[in-house]
Amino acid sequence: MPLKTMKPLTRAPLLHVSVQESLRAYINDNGLKPGTLLPAESELATQLGVSRNSLREGIKALESLGVLDARRGVGIFVKAFSFEPLLDNLAYGLGGALRQIEEVIEIRRTLEVGLIGKTLETIGKDDIAELRATVNRMKAHAERGEAFAEDDQLFHRLLFRCQQNETLSRLIDVFWLAFYKASDFVNLDNVDPMATWRDHAAIVDAVEARDLKEARRRLDHHYEGIARVIANNKTSSNVGGTQ
């Protein structure tokens, strides 16, 4: 009976990677909160049994991920969680790859259409009034042929704010900003701002009427418009591997 071959050995992790993992574990095991000052570099290096250079390399990597904040002459602090490092890396990672941008938009579309029902159950008059005011500003900008990206982002935040789901709010921001940051690499300009305003106004109408079927239909239609913007770019460039 033939013997099975052995699996190749896996290479040991690089030292600075092990330092990162140990620092993360130290923060988690001790329940350290944002703003907590870590022990001095010399003490951390001694505890880990590594050189200060290796320690600093690990700290720099965790700084870039938004886990730590090293202040020269002051110390190393635990940093509050932020999506900013993810957003920056996501935008540059997407670059001009329209296929990946499409995937981000599709996730956002599914998320919002799927969760709009809970908004209809919980949204109050004040939130609807803010949505109306935001839509009115969109209309004013659209009539002047101006972009209204900030109001667009605010609209989607307000639409789901009543759910009091912080993770959902952050995810919506991540997907929204990923799309607009991608505009640095490819032309994703809105060619019909009046149509975009009408889409948002129709969503508010459906939400105020507590019409779930119509709210879902209107949100889905809105994302079809975004998909068309991306499709138009595909036909006019080689970005994303499409002629």
PDB file of N, CA and C in Angstrom, residues 22 26 30 39-50 55:
ATOM      1  N   SER A  22       1.482  39.348  19.328  1.00  0.00           N
ATOM      2  CA  SER A  22       1.650  39.387  20.781  1.00  0.00           C
ATOM      3  C   SER A  22       1.116  40.687  21.366  1.00  0.00           C
ATOM      4  N   TYR A  26      -1.889  41.077  23.983  1.00  0.00           N
ATOM      5  CA  TYR A  26      -1.682  41.804  25.243  1.00  0.00           C
ATOM      6  C   TYR A  26      -2.820  42.797  25.478  1.00  0.00           C
ATOM      7  N   ASN A  30      -5.760  42.038  28.440  1.00  0.00           N
ATOM      8  CA  ASN A  30      -5.851  42.981  29.551  1.00  0.00           C
ATOM      9  C   ASN A  30      -7.036  43.935  29.442  1.00  0.00           C
ATOM     10  N   PRO A  39       3.220  49.910  28.330  1.00  0.00           N
ATOM     11  CA  PRO A  39       4.539  50.000  28.966  1.00  0.00           C
ATOM     12  C   PRO A  39       5.574  50.556  27.983  1.00  0.00           C
ATOM     13  N   ALA A  40       6.687  51.012  28.523  1.00  0.00           N
ATOM     14  CA  ALA A  40       7.757  51.579  27.692  1.00  0.00           C
ATOM     15  C   ALA A  40       8.296  50.534  26.714  1.00  0.00           C
ATOM     16  N   GLU A  41       8.884  51.029  25.619  1.00  0.00           N
ATOM     17  CA  GLU A  41       9.437  50.133  24.607  1.00  0.00           C
ATOM     18  C   GLU A  41      10.407  49.121  25.207  1.00  0.00           C
ATOM     19  N   SER A  42      11.279  49.595  26.087  1.00  0.00           N
ATOM     20  CA  SER A  42      12.290  48.700  26.666  1.00  0.00           C
ATOM     21  C   SER A  42      11.640  47.559  27.434  1.00  0.00           C
ATOM     22  N   GLU A  43      10.565  47.865  28.163  1.00  0.00           N
ATOM     23  CA  GLU A  43       9.877  46.831  28.939  1.00  0.00           C
ATOM     24  C   GLU A  43       9.157  45.848  28.023  1.00  0.00           C
ATOM     25  N   LEU A  44       8.511  46.372  26.978  1.00  0.00           N
ATOM     26  CA  LEU A  44       7.812  45.499  26.029  1.00  0.00           C
ATOM     27  C   LEU A  44       8.793  44.577  25.320  1.00  0.00           C
ATOM     28  N   ALA A  45       9.939  45.138  24.913  1.00  0.00           N
ATOM     29  CA  ALA A  45      10.947  44.330  24.212  1.00  0.00           C
ATOM     30  C   ALA A  45      11.478  43.224  25.123  1.00  0.00           C
ATOM     31  N   THR A  46      11.680  43.565  26.400  1.00  0.00           N
ATOM     32  CA  THR A  46      12.169  42.572  27.360  1.00  0.00           C
ATOM     33  C   THR A  46      11.146  41.464  27.564  1.00  0.00           C
ATOM     34  N   GLN A  47       9.869  41.849  27.714  1.00  0.00           N
ATOM     35  CA  GLN A  47       8.819  40.844  27.913  1.00  0.00           C
ATOM     36  C   GLN A  47       8.708  39.900  26.729  1.00  0.00           C
ATOM     37  N   LEU A  48       8.873  40.445  25.530  1.00  0.00           N
ATOM     38  CA  LEU A  48       8.743  39.638  24.319  1.00  0.00           C
ATOM     39  C   LEU A  48      10.025  38.890  23.971  1.00  0.00           C
ATOM     40  N   GLY A  49      11.143  39.335  24.546  1.00  0.00           N
ATOM     41  CA  GLY A  49      12.410  38.703  24.237  1.00  0.00           C
ATOM     42  C   GLY A  49      12.909  39.029  22.850  1.00  0.00           C
ATOM     43  N   VAL A  50      12.654  40.264  22.400  1.00  0.00           N
ATOM     44  CA  VAL A  50      13.082  40.694  21.060  1.00  0.00           C
ATOM     45  C   VAL A  50      13.855  42.003  21.183  1.00  0.00           C
ATOM     46  N   LEU A  55      10.677  45.254  17.837  1.00  0.00           N
ATOM     47  CA  LEU A  55       9.467  45.758  18.485  1.00  0.00           C
ATOM     48  C   LEU A  55       8.913  46.962  17.724  1.00  0.00           C
TER      49      LEU A  55
END
